[in-house]
mmCIF file of C-alpha atoms in Angstrom:
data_model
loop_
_atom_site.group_PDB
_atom_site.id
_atom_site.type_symbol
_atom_site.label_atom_id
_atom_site.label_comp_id
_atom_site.label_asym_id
_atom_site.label_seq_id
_atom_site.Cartn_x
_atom_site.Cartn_y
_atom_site.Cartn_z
ATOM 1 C CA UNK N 192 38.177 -10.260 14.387
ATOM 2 C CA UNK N 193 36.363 -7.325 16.840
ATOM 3 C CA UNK N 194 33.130 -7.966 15.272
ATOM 4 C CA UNK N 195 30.650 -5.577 14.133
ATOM 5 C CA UNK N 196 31.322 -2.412 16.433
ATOM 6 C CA UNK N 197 28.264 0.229 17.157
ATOM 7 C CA UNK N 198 28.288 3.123 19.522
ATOM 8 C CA UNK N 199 27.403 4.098 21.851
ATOM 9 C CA UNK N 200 25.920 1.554 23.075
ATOM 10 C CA UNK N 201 23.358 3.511 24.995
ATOM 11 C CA UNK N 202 22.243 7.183 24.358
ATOM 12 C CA UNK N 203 19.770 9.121 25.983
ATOM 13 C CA UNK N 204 19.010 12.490 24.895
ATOM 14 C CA UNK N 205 16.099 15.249 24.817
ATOM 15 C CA UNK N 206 13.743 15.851 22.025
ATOM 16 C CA UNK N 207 14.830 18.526 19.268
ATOM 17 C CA UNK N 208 18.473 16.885 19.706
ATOM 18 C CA UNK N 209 20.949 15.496 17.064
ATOM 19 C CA UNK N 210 22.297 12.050 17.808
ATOM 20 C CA UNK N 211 24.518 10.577 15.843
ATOM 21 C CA UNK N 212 25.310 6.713 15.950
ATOM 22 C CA UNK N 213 28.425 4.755 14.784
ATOM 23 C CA UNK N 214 29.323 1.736 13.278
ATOM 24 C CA UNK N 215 32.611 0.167 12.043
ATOM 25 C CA UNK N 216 31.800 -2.596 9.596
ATOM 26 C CA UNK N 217 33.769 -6.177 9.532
ATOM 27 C CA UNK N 218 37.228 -5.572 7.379
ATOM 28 C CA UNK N 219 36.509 -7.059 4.420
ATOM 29 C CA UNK N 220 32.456 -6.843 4.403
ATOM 30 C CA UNK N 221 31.281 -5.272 1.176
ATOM 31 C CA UNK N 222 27.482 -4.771 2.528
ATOM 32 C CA UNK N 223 26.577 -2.451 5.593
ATOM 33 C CA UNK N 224 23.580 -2.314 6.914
ATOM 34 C CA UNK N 225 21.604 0.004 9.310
ATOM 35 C CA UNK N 226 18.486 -1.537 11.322
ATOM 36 C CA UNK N 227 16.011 -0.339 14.056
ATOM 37 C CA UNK N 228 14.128 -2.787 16.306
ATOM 38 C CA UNK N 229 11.181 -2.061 17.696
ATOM 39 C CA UNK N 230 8.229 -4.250 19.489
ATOM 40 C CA UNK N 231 5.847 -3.578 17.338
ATOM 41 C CA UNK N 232 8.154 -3.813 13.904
ATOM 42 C CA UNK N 233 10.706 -5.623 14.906
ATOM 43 C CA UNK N 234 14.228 -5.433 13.248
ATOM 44 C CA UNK N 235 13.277 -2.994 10.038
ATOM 45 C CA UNK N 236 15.642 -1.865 7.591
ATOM 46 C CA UNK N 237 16.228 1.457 7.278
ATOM 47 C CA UNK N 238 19.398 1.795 5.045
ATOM 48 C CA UNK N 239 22.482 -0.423 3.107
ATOM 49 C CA UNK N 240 25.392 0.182 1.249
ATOM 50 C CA UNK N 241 27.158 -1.796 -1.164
ATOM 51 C CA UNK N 242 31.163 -0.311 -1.354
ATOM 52 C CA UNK N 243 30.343 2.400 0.498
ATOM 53 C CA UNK N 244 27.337 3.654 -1.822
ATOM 54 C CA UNK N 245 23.641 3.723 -0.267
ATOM 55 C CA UNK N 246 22.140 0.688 -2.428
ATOM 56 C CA UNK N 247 18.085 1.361 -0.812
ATOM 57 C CA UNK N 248 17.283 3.808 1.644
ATOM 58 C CA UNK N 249 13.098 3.439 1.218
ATOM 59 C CA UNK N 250 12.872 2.167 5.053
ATOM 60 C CA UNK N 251 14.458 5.832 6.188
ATOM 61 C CA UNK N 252 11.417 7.059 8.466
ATOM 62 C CA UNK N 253 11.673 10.930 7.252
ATOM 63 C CA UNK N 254 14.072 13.677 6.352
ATOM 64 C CA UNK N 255 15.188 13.475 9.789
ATOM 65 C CA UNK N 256 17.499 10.527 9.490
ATOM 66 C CA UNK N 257 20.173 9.855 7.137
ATOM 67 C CA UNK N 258 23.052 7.973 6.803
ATOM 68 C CA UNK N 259 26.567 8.188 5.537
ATOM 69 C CA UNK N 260 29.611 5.844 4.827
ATOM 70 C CA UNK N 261 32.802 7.786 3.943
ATOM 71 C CA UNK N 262 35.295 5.079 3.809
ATOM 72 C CA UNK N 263 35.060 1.216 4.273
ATOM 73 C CA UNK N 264 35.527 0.819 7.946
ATOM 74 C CA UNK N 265 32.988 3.497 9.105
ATOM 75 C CA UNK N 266 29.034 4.815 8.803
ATOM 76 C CA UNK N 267 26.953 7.156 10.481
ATOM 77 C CA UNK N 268 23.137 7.022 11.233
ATOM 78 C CA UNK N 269 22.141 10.756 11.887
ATOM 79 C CA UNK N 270 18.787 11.717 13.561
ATOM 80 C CA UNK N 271 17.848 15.640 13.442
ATOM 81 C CA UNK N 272 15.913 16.545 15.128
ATOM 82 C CA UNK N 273 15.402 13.965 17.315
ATOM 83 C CA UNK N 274 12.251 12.400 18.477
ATOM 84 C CA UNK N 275 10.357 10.253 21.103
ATOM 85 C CA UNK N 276 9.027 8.040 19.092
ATOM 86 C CA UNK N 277 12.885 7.479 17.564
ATOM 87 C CA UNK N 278 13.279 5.778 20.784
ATOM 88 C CA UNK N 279 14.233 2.337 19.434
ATOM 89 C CA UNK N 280 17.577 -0.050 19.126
ATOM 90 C CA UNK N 281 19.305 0.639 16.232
ATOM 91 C CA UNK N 282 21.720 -2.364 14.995
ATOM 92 C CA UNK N 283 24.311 -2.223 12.459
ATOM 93 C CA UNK N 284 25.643 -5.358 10.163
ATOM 94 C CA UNK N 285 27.643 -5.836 7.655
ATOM 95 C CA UNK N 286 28.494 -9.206 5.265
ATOM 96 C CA UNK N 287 30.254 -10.142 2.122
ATOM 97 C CA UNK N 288 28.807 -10.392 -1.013
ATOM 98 C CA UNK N 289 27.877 -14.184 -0.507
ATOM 99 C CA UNK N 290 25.282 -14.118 2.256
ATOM 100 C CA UNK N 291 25.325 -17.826 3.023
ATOM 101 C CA UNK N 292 25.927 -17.076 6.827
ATOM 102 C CA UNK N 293 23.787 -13.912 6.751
ATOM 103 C CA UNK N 294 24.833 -10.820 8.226
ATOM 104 C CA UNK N 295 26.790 -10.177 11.650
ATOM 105 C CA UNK N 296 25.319 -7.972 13.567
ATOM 106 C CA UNK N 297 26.858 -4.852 16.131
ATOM 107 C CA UNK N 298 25.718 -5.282 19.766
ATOM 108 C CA UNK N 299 23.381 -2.226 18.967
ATOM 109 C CA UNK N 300 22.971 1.247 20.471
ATOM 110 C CA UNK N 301 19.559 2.024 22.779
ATOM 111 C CA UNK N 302 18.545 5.339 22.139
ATOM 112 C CA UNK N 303 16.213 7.281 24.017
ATOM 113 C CA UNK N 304 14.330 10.215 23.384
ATOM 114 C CA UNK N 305 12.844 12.274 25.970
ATOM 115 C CA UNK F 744 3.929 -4.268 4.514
ATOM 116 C CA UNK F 745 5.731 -7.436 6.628
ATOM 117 C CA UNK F 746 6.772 -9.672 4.093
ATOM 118 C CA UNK F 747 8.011 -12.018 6.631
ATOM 119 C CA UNK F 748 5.549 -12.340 9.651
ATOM 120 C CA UNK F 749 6.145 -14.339 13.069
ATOM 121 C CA UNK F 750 2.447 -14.264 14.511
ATOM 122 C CA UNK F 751 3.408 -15.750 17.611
ATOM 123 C CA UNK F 752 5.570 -13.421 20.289
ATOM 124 C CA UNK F 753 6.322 -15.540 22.270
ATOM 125 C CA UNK F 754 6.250 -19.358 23.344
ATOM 126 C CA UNK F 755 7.320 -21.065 26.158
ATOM 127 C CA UNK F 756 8.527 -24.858 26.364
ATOM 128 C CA UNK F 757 9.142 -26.853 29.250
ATOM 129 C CA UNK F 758 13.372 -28.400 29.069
ATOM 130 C CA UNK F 759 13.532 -31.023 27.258
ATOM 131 C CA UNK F 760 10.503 -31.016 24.974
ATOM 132 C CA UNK F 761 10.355 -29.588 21.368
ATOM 133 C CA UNK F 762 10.628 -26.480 20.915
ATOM 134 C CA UNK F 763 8.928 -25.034 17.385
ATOM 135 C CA UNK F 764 8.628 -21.618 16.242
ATOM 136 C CA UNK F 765 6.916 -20.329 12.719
ATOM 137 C CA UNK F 766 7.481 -18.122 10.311
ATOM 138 C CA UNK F 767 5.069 -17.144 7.229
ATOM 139 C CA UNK F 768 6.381 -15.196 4.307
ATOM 140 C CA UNK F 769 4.870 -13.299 1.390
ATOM 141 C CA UNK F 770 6.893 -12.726 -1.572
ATOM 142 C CA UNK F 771 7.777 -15.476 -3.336
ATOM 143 C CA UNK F 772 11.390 -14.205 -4.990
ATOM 144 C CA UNK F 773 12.439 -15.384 -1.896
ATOM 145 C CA UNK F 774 15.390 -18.070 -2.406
ATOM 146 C CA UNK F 775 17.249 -18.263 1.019
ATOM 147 C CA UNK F 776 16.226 -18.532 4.782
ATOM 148 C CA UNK F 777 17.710 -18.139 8.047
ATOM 149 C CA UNK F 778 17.014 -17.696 11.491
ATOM 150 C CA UNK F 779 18.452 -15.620 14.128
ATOM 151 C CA UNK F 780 18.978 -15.917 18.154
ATOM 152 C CA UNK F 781 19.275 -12.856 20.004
ATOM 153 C CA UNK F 782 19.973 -12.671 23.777
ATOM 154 C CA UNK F 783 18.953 -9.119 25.652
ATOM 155 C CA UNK F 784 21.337 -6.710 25.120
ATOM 156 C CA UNK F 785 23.538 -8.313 22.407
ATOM 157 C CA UNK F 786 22.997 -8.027 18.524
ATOM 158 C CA UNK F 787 21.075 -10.972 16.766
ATOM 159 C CA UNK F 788 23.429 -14.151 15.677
ATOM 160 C CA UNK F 789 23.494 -16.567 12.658
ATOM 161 C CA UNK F 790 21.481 -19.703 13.862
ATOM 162 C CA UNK F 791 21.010 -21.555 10.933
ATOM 163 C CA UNK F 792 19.948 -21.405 6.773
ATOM 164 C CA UNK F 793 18.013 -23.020 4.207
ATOM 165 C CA UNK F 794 18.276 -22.522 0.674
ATOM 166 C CA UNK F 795 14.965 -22.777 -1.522
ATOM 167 C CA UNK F 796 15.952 -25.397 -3.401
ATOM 168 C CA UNK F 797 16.029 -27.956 -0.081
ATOM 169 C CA UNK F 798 13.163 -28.776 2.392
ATOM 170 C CA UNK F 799 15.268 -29.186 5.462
ATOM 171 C CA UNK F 800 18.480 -28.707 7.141
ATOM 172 C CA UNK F 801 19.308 -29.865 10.000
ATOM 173 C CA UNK F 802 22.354 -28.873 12.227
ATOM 174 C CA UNK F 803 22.857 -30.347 15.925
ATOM 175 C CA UNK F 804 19.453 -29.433 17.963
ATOM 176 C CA UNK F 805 18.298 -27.458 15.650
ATOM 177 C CA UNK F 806 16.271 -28.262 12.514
ATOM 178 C CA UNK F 807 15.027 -25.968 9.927
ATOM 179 C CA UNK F 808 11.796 -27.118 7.316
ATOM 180 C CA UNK F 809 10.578 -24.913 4.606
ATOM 181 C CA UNK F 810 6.992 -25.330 3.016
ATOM 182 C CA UNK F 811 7.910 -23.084 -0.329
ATOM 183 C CA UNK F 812 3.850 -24.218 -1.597
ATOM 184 C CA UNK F 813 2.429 -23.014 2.043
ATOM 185 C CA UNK F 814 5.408 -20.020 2.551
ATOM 186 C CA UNK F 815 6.172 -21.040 5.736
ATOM 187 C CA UNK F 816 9.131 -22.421 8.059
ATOM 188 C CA UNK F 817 9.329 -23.904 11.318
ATOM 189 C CA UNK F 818 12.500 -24.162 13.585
ATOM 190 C CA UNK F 819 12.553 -26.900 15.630
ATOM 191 C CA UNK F 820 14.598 -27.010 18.745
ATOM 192 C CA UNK F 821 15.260 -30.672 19.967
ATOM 193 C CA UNK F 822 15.489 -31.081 23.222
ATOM 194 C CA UNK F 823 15.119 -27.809 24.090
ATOM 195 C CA UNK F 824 17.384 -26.182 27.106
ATOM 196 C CA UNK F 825 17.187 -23.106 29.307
ATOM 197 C CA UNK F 826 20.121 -21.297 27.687
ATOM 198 C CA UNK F 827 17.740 -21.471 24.268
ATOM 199 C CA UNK F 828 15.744 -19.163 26.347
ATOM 200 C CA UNK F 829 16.053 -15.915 23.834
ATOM 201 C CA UNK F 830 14.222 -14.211 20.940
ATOM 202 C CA UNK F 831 14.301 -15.647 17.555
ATOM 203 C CA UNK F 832 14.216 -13.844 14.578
ATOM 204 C CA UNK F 833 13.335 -15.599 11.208
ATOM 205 C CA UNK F 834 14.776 -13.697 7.911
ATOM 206 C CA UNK F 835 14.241 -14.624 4.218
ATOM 207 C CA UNK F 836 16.180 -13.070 1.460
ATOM 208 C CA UNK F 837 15.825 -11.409 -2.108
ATOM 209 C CA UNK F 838 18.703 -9.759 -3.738
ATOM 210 C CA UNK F 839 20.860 -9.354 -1.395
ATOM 211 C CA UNK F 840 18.724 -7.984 1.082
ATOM 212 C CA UNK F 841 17.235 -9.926 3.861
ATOM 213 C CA UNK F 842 13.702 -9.190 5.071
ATOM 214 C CA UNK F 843 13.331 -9.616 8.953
ATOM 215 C CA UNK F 844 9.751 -10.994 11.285
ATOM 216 C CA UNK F 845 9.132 -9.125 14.401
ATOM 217 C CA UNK F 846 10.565 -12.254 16.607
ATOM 218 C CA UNK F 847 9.463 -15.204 18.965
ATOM 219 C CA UNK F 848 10.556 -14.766 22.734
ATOM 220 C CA UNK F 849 11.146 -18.656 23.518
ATOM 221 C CA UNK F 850 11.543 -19.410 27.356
ATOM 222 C CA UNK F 851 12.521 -22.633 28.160
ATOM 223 C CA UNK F 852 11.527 -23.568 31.500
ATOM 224 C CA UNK F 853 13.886 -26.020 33.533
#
């Protein structure tokens, strides 16, 4: 088992930019998740799907982000345009229905916007 | 709104003492607990969980109490170690969806 896999796992790019980041869920995990951490938030939820449908996506910023999961072993966090204060760690996760273990989480991807 | 709060950022605890870290919560739907470690660089891992319907749960080192009348759990770390040295994140969960405090950095000290 690979894990939750995110990436890149760092990505710096300029302001007015697209960035799209990855994330290929556990095989078998029915719930994906997309997260941002940030000092003064800390790890917020932006987006989940249940079976590949978006479940709740109130914690998406603005128009500028969204999120897609086309098939069960891959999703897409999309920010355009991009900017500074974007700047975050963004974590995927994914678990199975039961949630007595919680979620596993992706190493995470660093983006920076400058 | 934080619905799950950890007021303090950080805490540090010299090896071998106790090591406790807080968590307050809000909503009161909430039915399951757990508590995350995350080391720099790598995503947060499952530490340990408490359902509502206990008080405590204990596993190794670690020890988990929930107050459901005051909305608040502790984590206790006994002894604590250097390689406990990490940020902790406490999570509490409503349908399926788990709710996330802004972390404690915990530095053990040898």
């Amino acid at each position: 088992d690979a894990g939750v896999i995110q990436s890149p796992r760092h990505e710096v790019t300029e302001m007015g930019q697209e960035v799209t980041l990855r994330c290929k869920p556990i095989s078998g995990h029915d719930y994906l998740f997309w997260y941002r951490q940030t000092m003064m938030r800390g790890l917020e939820l932006l987006i989940y799907f249940n079976n590949n449908v978006p479940i709740d996506d109130s914690g998406m910023p603005e128009d500028r982000f969204s999120a897609k999961m086309p098939n069960a072993s891959f999703s897409t966090l999309k920010i355009q345009p991009s900017e500074p204060r974007d700047s975050a760690v963004y974590f995927c996760a994914s678990s199975r229905a039961s949630l007595n273990y919680g979620y596993t989480f992706g190493s995470g991807t660093r983006l920076t916007v400058v | 709104d934080q619905q799950v709060k950890q007021n303090s950022p950080s805490l540090s605890v010299q090896e071998g003492r106790i090591s406790i870290l807080n968590c307050d919560y809000t909503n009161s739907m909430f039915d399951y607990f757990l508590w995350y470690k995350k080391y720099p660089a790598e995503g947060p891992t499952f530490l340990i969980s408490i359902s509502s319907i206990k008080d405590k749960n204990e596993d190794g080192r670690f020890t988990v109490f929930l107050n459901k009348s005051a909305k608040h759990l502790s984590l206790h770390i006994v002894p604590s170690q250097p390689g406990d040295s990490a940020v902790y994140f406490c999570a509490a969960s409503a349908s399926n969806q788990f709710y996330f405090g802004t972390g404690t950095s915990l530095t053990v000290i040898p």
